Amino acid sequence: MEKETIIVLDFGGQYNQLIARRVRECNVYCEVKPYTISLDEIKAICPKGIIFTGGPNSVYDETSPRYQKQIFELGIPILGICYGSQLMALTLGGEVKTAPVSEYGHTEIEIDASDVIFEGVSSKTVGWMSHTDYIEMVPDGFQITAHTSVCPVAAMSCPERKLYATQFHPEVVHTAEGMKILSNFVYKVCGCIGDWKMESFVETTIQNLRQQIGKGKVLCALSGGVDSSVAAVLLSKAVGKQLTCVFVDHGLLRKNEGDEVEQVFGSNGAYELNFIRVNAQQRYYEKLKGVTEPEEKRKIIGEEFIRIFEEQAKKIGAVDYLVQGTIYPDVIESGLGKSAVIKSHHNVGGLPDVVDFKEIVEPLRMLFKDEVRKAGLELGIPEHLVFRQPFPGPGLGIRIIGEVTEEKVRIVQDADYIYREEIAKAGLDKELGQYFAALTNMRSVGVMGDFRTYDYAVALRAVNTSDFMTAEAAQIPWELLNKVTNRIVNEVKGVNRVMYDCTGKPPGTIEFE
Ligand code: XMP
């Protein structure tokens, strides 16, 4: 099935992925391509429309990215955003200058003409600006369709040639009616019908996987995280028992998690696949005995995972395909146009090297995270797996400061379970980015009943973040923290103190190690 496609031509803007996600939210498939893609490659894709991204450069810099003029002659609708709008203006004979006043942030925009991309948009609206140059004169045949108090051309268009441009960023949430503008572009200008739906993705992917794999044998390292779970279910629907999933319980999972994964994927679960659970808890605790240095712990946990996977793979014998849960942001971030770096499970490099296989299958390669979740729901995977918050490969190993012992794992599991339970009861679970309990390596004096205690302090953490590169400590209601604290000190043996981590990232990291 040929689906309609919009191309985002990337000129180095920070919102390239976001534009593609927004277009997909309009149910239109969208891919990010580097500005170095050739005209012939573009023609081969046969896109319904092209969007030029913003970029950090000035169009006048010698080294700034350009595109050949012929792209405007293909008859394919184009929307230029920010740098992309200036590039369109300059290439077609308009003028771009350094603005006397730069505009950053929320800006009032006045719509001047009844342009198709502004249909249904208020005549005064708020747009997100971030520019130092601006278009001073539009090219011949263009009309100015919006301005601000300092920017004469906040938008321009040439409807006859299906060319549109906005100086502001319709893709960011701060542009109040940005989605309307993008939707007008893809539907009213490009004539899309909106055929990008998860149910058709799931159906066609299953069919394609069947064709690709034939009677081959497939191996998948399943972590219980959303990406590997969705990949495994797609494969199981496609090839059933030809798929073997190896799930390593390293004893550093959250409370009950190993059993939950087994319930879904094991022999009593809903899927027909070969499921191997490796209970390697004791083996990990042995290896981690006496080790306190965080990077060393990470290395041991990762290496042990490879060893176990290798042992299992040997038992299974040569396989034809190895499944990777690579998703679209990994593909984009690992360098557009080049093939994706293979994402390693549990953050261990080199996993594929230890397995004798012919080819890698990456069924989620073109999906964003929210689309992976939608596909997961479509496939009937339980919500607690689909909406699982990020959990690091080394697991609780890096949430226990200092040496990891079975006893400390029990403490942090129990404390974390209570914390998560109360957060869910308060209805905050979907709001918070990531939240968990960690075990500090600190013991302190307390009193319980009439007795002196000398027990551990648990640290609670909750952060809000959009990209996990930066984060701020979430302001959890005091009553909730109070309740969690009481429950932890009363219910979890070995803990007499609970602290809340108020540190953002930077200077802290989200995890403790
Ligand atoms: P930090 O602690 O670096 O975490 O601020 C950022 C995000 O990455 C996750 N994280 C990891 N994930 N293996 C993983 O698979 C790791 O070693 C690891 N360390 C951190 C962390 O949970 C957060 O979402």
XYZ file of C-alpha atoms and ligand atoms in Angstrom:
537
model
C 0.000 0.000 0.000
C 1.483 3.357 -1.049
C 0.767 5.825 1.718
C 0.776 9.564 1.228
C 3.956 11.127 2.568
C 5.108 14.576 3.632
C 8.847 15.222 3.753
C 10.461 17.451 6.351
C 13.642 18.800 4.803
C 16.028 19.309 7.681
C 18.171 22.445 7.646
C 19.469 21.869 11.166
C 16.515 23.217 13.116
C 15.980 22.015 16.650
C 12.336 21.165 15.935
C 12.810 18.838 12.945
C 11.414 15.779 14.750
C 8.625 17.801 16.264
C 7.381 18.939 12.840
C 7.225 15.311 11.686
C 5.374 14.281 14.832
C 2.839 17.063 14.418
C 2.183 16.095 10.797
C 1.696 12.496 11.885
C -0.728 13.706 14.540
C -2.751 14.918 11.541
C -2.781 11.246 10.410
C -0.383 11.936 7.574
C 2.846 9.966 7.355
C 5.937 12.158 7.523
C 9.665 11.537 7.298
C 12.636 13.755 8.108
C 15.234 13.950 5.337
C 18.573 15.780 5.296
C 18.804 18.862 3.067
C 21.481 16.968 1.129
C 18.877 14.598 -0.343
C 18.869 14.858 -4.154
C 16.002 16.106 -6.235
C 15.700 12.673 -7.844
C 15.403 11.022 -4.447
C 12.655 13.470 -3.544
C 10.839 12.731 -6.792
C 11.130 9.008 -6.129
C 9.372 9.436 -2.781
C 6.620 11.334 -4.579
C 5.680 13.392 -1.510
C 2.357 15.182 -1.211
C 4.192 18.116 0.350
C 7.539 19.328 1.667
C 8.267 21.314 4.824
C 11.527 23.256 5.197
C 12.649 23.391 8.830
C 14.230 26.251 10.696
C 17.961 26.280 11.299
C 20.610 28.055 13.343
C 22.270 29.775 10.384
C 21.750 33.024 8.551
C 20.894 32.501 4.882
C 23.778 34.827 4.059
C 26.466 32.663 5.668
C 28.642 31.081 2.999
C 28.352 27.721 4.684
C 24.656 27.817 5.454
C 22.576 24.979 4.017
C 20.752 25.668 0.759
C 18.668 23.754 -1.713
C 18.604 24.045 -5.478
C 15.937 26.315 -6.948
C 14.409 23.494 -9.011
C 12.710 22.133 -5.907
C 10.208 24.985 -6.252
C 9.427 23.902 -9.791
C 8.305 20.361 -8.992
C 4.734 21.479 -8.410
C 4.887 19.925 -4.925
C 3.468 22.201 -2.177
C 6.146 23.601 0.124
C 5.869 25.189 3.558
C 8.958 27.027 4.771
C 9.338 27.590 8.492
C 11.681 30.224 10.015
C 15.047 29.678 8.290
C 13.114 27.656 5.716
C 10.901 30.674 4.979
C 13.910 32.938 4.539
C 15.590 30.408 2.283
C 12.444 30.268 0.148
C 12.333 34.080 -0.069
C 16.002 34.450 -0.932
C 16.097 31.625 -3.486
C 13.083 33.028 -5.332
C 14.364 36.613 -5.498
C 13.100 38.181 -2.282
C 15.259 39.942 0.308
C 16.306 38.795 3.770
C 17.915 41.208 6.281
C 19.043 41.258 9.857
C 15.993 42.438 11.758
C 16.390 45.691 13.736
C 14.805 43.865 16.664
C 15.098 40.118 17.159
C 11.945 38.350 18.243
C 12.023 35.453 20.711
C 9.113 33.729 22.329
C 5.373 34.394 22.314
C 4.544 37.073 19.771
C 1.255 38.528 18.636
C 0.700 37.891 14.960
C -1.779 39.697 12.754
C -3.118 37.726 9.850
C -3.440 39.973 6.776
C -5.068 37.857 4.118
C -7.561 35.092 3.875
C -4.820 32.589 3.134
C -5.732 28.910 2.985
C -3.211 27.917 5.690
C -4.863 30.436 8.029
C -8.421 29.256 7.438
C -10.166 29.030 10.798
C -7.273 30.871 12.528
C -8.084 34.067 14.485
C -7.015 37.310 12.817
C -4.869 38.059 15.885
C -3.095 34.983 17.148
C -0.004 34.042 19.147
C 3.013 32.540 17.414
C 6.383 31.336 18.679
C 9.209 33.373 17.184
C 12.931 32.781 17.330
C 14.827 34.797 14.741
C 17.400 37.514 14.138
C 16.966 37.777 10.340
C 13.682 38.439 8.616
C 12.197 38.653 5.146
C 12.207 42.304 4.109
C 10.838 41.883 0.611
C 8.828 38.952 -0.677
C 9.657 37.426 -4.084
C 7.595 38.326 -7.154
C 4.199 36.690 -7.155
C 4.106 36.333 -3.326
C 1.732 38.114 -0.976
C 2.368 38.999 2.651
C -0.148 37.067 4.734
C 0.832 38.006 8.292
C 2.985 40.505 10.198
C 3.954 41.397 13.762
C 4.766 44.790 15.275
C 8.415 44.393 14.263
C 8.357 41.765 11.528
C 6.830 42.892 8.218
C 6.612 39.349 6.820
C 5.534 36.909 9.526
C 4.020 34.804 6.727
C 3.875 34.885 2.944
C 2.409 32.765 0.198
C 2.118 32.207 -3.521
C -1.003 30.017 -3.812
C -0.627 29.554 -7.605
C 2.677 27.767 -6.996
C 1.496 26.204 -3.710
C 4.330 27.880 -1.793
C 3.766 29.008 1.805
C 6.054 30.293 4.538
C 5.871 31.343 8.168
C 8.571 33.123 10.134
C 7.096 31.681 13.343
C 7.030 28.007 14.337
C 3.585 26.398 13.919
C 4.940 23.085 15.259
C 5.591 24.206 18.843
C 2.793 24.225 21.403
C 3.358 27.914 22.151
C 1.943 28.775 18.729
C -1.675 28.819 19.791
C -3.204 27.724 16.488
C -0.151 25.956 15.061
C -1.830 22.580 14.612
C -4.636 24.242 12.653
C -2.061 25.851 10.349
C -0.184 22.564 9.775
C -3.414 20.692 9.259
C -4.564 23.300 6.707
C -1.268 22.869 4.887
C -1.394 19.063 4.711
C -5.115 18.769 3.967
C -6.074 21.931 2.082
C -2.845 22.664 0.237
C -1.300 19.207 -0.198
C -4.660 17.472 -0.579
C -3.863 14.667 1.844
C -6.666 12.386 2.957
C -5.007 11.239 6.214
C -4.264 7.555 5.729
C -1.665 7.202 8.502
C -3.507 5.222 11.166
C -2.062 2.796 13.658
C -4.425 -0.002 12.735
C -3.239 0.050 9.147
C 0.377 0.284 10.315
C -0.100 -2.797 12.487
C -1.805 -4.758 9.701
C 0.684 -3.914 6.976
C 3.683 -4.426 9.266
C 2.485 -7.904 10.202
C 2.037 -8.778 6.536
C 5.447 -7.361 5.610
C 7.141 -9.220 8.469
C 5.557 -12.461 7.279
C 6.936 -11.888 3.822
C 10.369 -10.840 5.027
C 10.780 -13.725 7.453
C 9.094 -16.588 5.650
C 9.896 -19.724 7.599
C 12.923 -18.150 9.340
C 13.760 -18.333 13.030
C 13.618 -15.076 15.001
C 15.230 -14.106 18.293
C 14.242 -11.161 20.470
C 15.720 -9.862 23.722
C 12.643 -8.785 25.655
C 13.101 -6.329 28.507
C 9.452 -5.661 29.281
C 9.914 -2.048 28.171
C 7.422 -0.665 25.683
C 9.636 -0.837 22.581
C 10.771 -4.431 22.930
C 7.275 -5.505 24.029
C 5.572 -3.977 20.998
C 8.251 -5.352 18.664
C 7.839 -8.830 20.179
C 4.049 -8.802 19.837
C 4.202 -7.651 16.208
C 6.609 -10.490 15.472
C 4.557 -13.032 17.357
C 1.435 -12.037 15.409
C 3.427 -12.339 12.200
C 5.342 -15.570 12.721
C 4.109 -17.085 16.004
C 6.287 -19.869 17.304
C 9.124 -19.063 14.920
C 9.869 -16.297 17.442
C 11.777 -16.900 20.666
C 11.893 -14.139 23.277
C 14.580 -14.199 25.934
C 13.726 -12.254 29.070
C 16.532 -11.928 31.604
C 15.411 -11.276 35.166
C 18.551 -9.770 36.651
C 17.014 -9.330 40.068
C 17.202 -5.562 39.645
C 13.688 -5.095 38.296
C 10.936 -3.280 40.116
C 8.690 -5.225 42.452
C 6.658 -7.949 40.664
C 7.907 -6.807 37.275
C 9.459 -10.112 36.242
C 6.203 -11.926 36.958
C 4.164 -9.284 35.155
C 6.248 -9.654 32.012
C 5.939 -13.436 32.239
C 2.169 -13.210 32.686
C 1.848 -11.269 29.466
C 4.373 -13.119 27.305
C 4.760 -16.513 28.992
C 2.905 -19.737 28.252
C -0.251 -18.510 30.027
C -0.178 -15.184 28.218
C -2.134 -14.048 25.215
C 0.575 -14.562 22.628
C 1.873 -17.578 20.779
C 5.635 -17.394 21.073
C 8.477 -19.233 22.708
C 9.235 -17.375 25.917
C 12.359 -18.039 27.945
C 12.654 -16.391 31.341
C 16.148 -16.586 32.712
C 16.162 -16.180 36.469
C 19.635 -14.793 36.909
C 19.058 -12.911 40.155
C 21.600 -14.763 42.279
C 24.138 -14.743 39.516
C 23.925 -10.914 39.380
C 24.069 -10.467 43.150
C 27.218 -12.626 43.209
C 28.862 -10.588 40.469
C 27.935 -7.308 42.139
C 29.199 -8.305 45.578
C 31.532 -5.633 46.988
C 31.252 -3.410 43.892
C 30.445 0.223 44.687
C 31.626 2.237 41.697
C 28.641 3.170 39.461
C 30.301 2.667 36.092
C 31.730 -0.652 37.200
C 28.265 -1.778 38.275
C 26.836 -0.744 34.898
C 29.574 -2.631 33.085
C 29.087 -5.800 35.109
C 25.323 -5.726 34.620
C 25.677 -5.159 30.876
C 28.351 -7.809 30.403
C 26.455 -10.397 32.368
C 23.476 -9.729 30.155
C 25.562 -10.500 27.075
C 26.864 -13.724 28.626
C 23.362 -14.907 29.475
C 21.973 -13.978 26.103
C 24.899 -15.748 24.460
C 24.237 -18.920 26.466
C 20.587 -18.888 25.503
C 21.343 -18.150 21.872
C 23.712 -21.147 21.785
C 20.940 -23.390 23.059
C 18.545 -22.074 20.441
C 21.113 -22.459 17.667
C 21.605 -20.306 14.598
C 18.785 -17.855 14.032
C 17.889 -16.023 10.871
C 16.699 -12.763 12.350
C 17.460 -10.730 15.435
C 14.826 -8.219 16.549
C 15.843 -4.705 17.556
C 13.431 -2.208 19.107
C 14.966 0.760 17.261
C 12.513 3.667 16.982
C 12.472 6.681 14.657
C 14.226 9.196 16.944
C 17.158 6.719 17.172
C 17.232 6.623 13.383
C 17.153 10.411 13.071
C 19.654 11.009 15.842
C 22.127 8.463 14.575
C 22.581 10.450 11.401
C 20.064 11.032 8.685
C 20.753 9.277 5.471
C 23.162 6.856 7.042
C 21.958 3.547 8.330
C 20.996 3.561 11.972
C 23.412 2.538 14.645
C 21.955 -0.573 16.177
C 20.430 0.190 19.514
C 21.730 -2.105 22.141
C 19.374 -3.699 24.588
C 19.940 -2.804 28.207
C 22.561 -0.353 27.017
C 25.019 -3.090 26.240
C 27.046 -2.560 23.136
C 27.710 -5.387 20.772
C 24.828 -7.708 21.557
C 24.387 -8.743 17.906
C 28.050 -9.843 17.732
C 27.447 -12.677 20.138
C 24.577 -14.151 18.209
C 24.793 -16.053 14.987
C 22.153 -14.409 12.832
C 21.663 -13.274 9.236
C 19.640 -10.099 9.430
C 18.214 -7.559 11.841
C 14.490 -6.796 11.882
C 13.412 -3.423 13.200
C 9.620 -3.232 12.961
C 9.372 0.080 14.876
C 12.057 1.867 12.933
C 9.703 4.490 11.534
C 7.649 5.178 14.673
C 7.840 7.874 17.291
C 7.436 6.823 20.921
C 3.798 7.921 21.162
C 3.075 5.932 17.999
C 4.779 2.854 19.476
C 2.389 3.215 22.418
C -0.611 3.537 20.106
C 0.517 0.433 18.209
C 0.907 -1.354 21.570
C -2.676 -0.550 22.532
C -3.857 -1.569 19.063
C -2.127 -4.920 19.623
C -3.882 -5.374 22.951
C -0.785 -5.077 25.158
C -1.839 -4.158 28.730
C -1.707 -0.460 29.576
C 0.745 -0.915 32.439
C 3.330 -2.111 29.901
C 2.384 0.345 27.189
C 2.638 3.379 29.469
C 5.545 2.118 31.517
C 7.835 4.948 32.471
C 11.446 4.745 31.319
C 13.445 2.248 33.330
C 17.216 2.026 32.929
C 18.782 -1.187 31.659
C 20.927 -1.574 34.814
C 17.683 -1.237 36.752
C 17.749 -0.850 40.513
C 21.486 -1.476 40.349
C 21.924 2.258 39.762
C 19.206 3.233 42.237
C 21.042 1.605 45.113
C 23.969 3.810 45.955
C 27.038 1.756 46.804
C 27.094 -2.026 47.005
C 24.043 -3.927 45.733
C 22.740 -6.703 47.975
C 19.581 -8.773 47.851
C 18.390 -7.096 51.047
C 18.877 -3.602 49.609
C 17.039 -4.635 46.443
C 14.099 -5.747 48.588
C 14.082 -2.420 50.459
C 14.154 -0.256 47.360
C 11.583 -2.447 45.578
C 9.135 -2.175 48.470
C 9.630 1.562 48.945
C 9.308 2.193 45.218
C 6.139 0.098 45.035
C 4.467 2.174 47.750
C 5.570 5.423 46.109
C 4.225 4.381 42.719
C 0.997 3.104 44.224
C 0.307 6.409 46.002
C 1.237 8.483 42.947
C -1.206 6.458 40.860
C -3.925 6.798 43.497
C -3.418 10.570 43.443
C -3.820 10.478 39.660
C -0.346 11.896 39.028
C 1.110 8.886 37.227
C 0.404 10.142 33.696
C 1.498 13.682 34.543
C 4.965 13.035 35.913
C 7.900 12.337 33.614
C 9.723 9.822 35.774
C 9.476 8.989 39.455
C 11.019 6.344 41.651
C 12.532 5.549 45.019
C 16.257 5.052 45.456
C 18.236 3.750 48.368
C 20.878 6.102 49.726
C 23.896 4.511 51.248
C 23.280 6.480 54.406
C 22.137 5.027 57.688
C 21.021 7.262 60.479
C 19.654 7.128 63.987
C 15.932 7.169 64.535
C 13.392 6.131 67.101
C 10.498 3.763 66.631
C 8.232 2.895 69.519
C 10.650 3.050 72.418
C 13.584 1.755 70.475
C 16.555 3.366 68.869
C 16.925 2.445 65.189
C 19.898 2.696 62.906
C 18.496 2.215 59.448
C 18.641 3.366 55.833
C 17.328 6.570 54.290
C 15.231 6.218 51.152
C 15.275 9.035 48.606
C 12.179 9.805 46.528
C 12.604 11.431 43.163
C 10.110 12.769 40.638
C 10.988 14.868 37.639
C 9.206 16.594 34.826
C 11.050 16.500 31.565
C 10.311 16.614 27.878
C 13.506 15.081 26.559
C 15.321 13.584 29.584
C 18.310 15.817 28.745
C 17.107 18.423 31.196
C 14.576 17.991 33.968
C 13.125 19.781 36.924
C 12.132 18.307 40.246
C 8.356 17.915 40.323
C 6.437 19.737 43.036
C 4.687 16.766 44.586
C 1.932 17.820 47.015
C 3.201 17.745 50.593
C 0.286 15.597 51.819
C 1.214 12.949 49.294
C 4.881 12.957 50.300
C 3.811 12.769 53.911
C 1.602 9.761 53.258
C 4.280 7.958 51.266
C 6.859 8.686 53.969
C 4.615 7.271 56.693
C 3.858 4.170 54.699
C 7.504 3.523 53.811
C 8.859 3.871 57.350
C 6.027 1.755 58.717
C 5.878 -0.926 56.047
C 9.429 -1.299 54.794
C 11.750 -2.965 57.240
C 15.189 -1.377 57.399
C 14.121 2.206 56.574
C 13.722 4.958 59.184
C 14.013 8.104 57.079
C 12.629 9.347 53.745
C 13.953 12.302 51.773
C 12.736 14.078 48.663
C 15.266 15.055 46.007
C 14.700 18.676 44.916
C 17.576 18.780 42.432
C 17.031 19.483 38.765
C 19.095 18.214 35.841
C 21.559 19.814 35.535
C 23.204 19.784 38.028
C 21.793 16.401 39.088
C 21.071 13.525 36.749
C 17.697 11.812 36.821
C 19.114 8.569 38.183
C 21.374 8.595 41.229
C 24.297 6.830 39.616
P 20.140 10.403 33.672
O 20.321 9.713 34.982
O 21.328 10.248 32.766
O 18.933 9.655 32.932
O 19.721 11.826 33.829
C 18.311 10.072 31.746
C 17.342 8.990 31.315
O 18.069 7.816 30.910
C 17.749 6.708 31.752
N 19.020 6.024 32.059
C 19.404 4.853 31.524
N 18.777 4.044 30.662
N 20.593 2.544 30.779
C 19.383 2.881 30.298
O 18.814 2.097 29.521
C 21.302 3.317 31.637
O 22.406 2.989 32.055
C 20.649 4.530 32.041
N 21.024 5.550 32.861
C 19.993 6.442 32.859
C 17.104 7.301 32.984
O 16.209 6.381 33.612
C 16.406 8.511 32.425
O 15.172 8.170 31.830
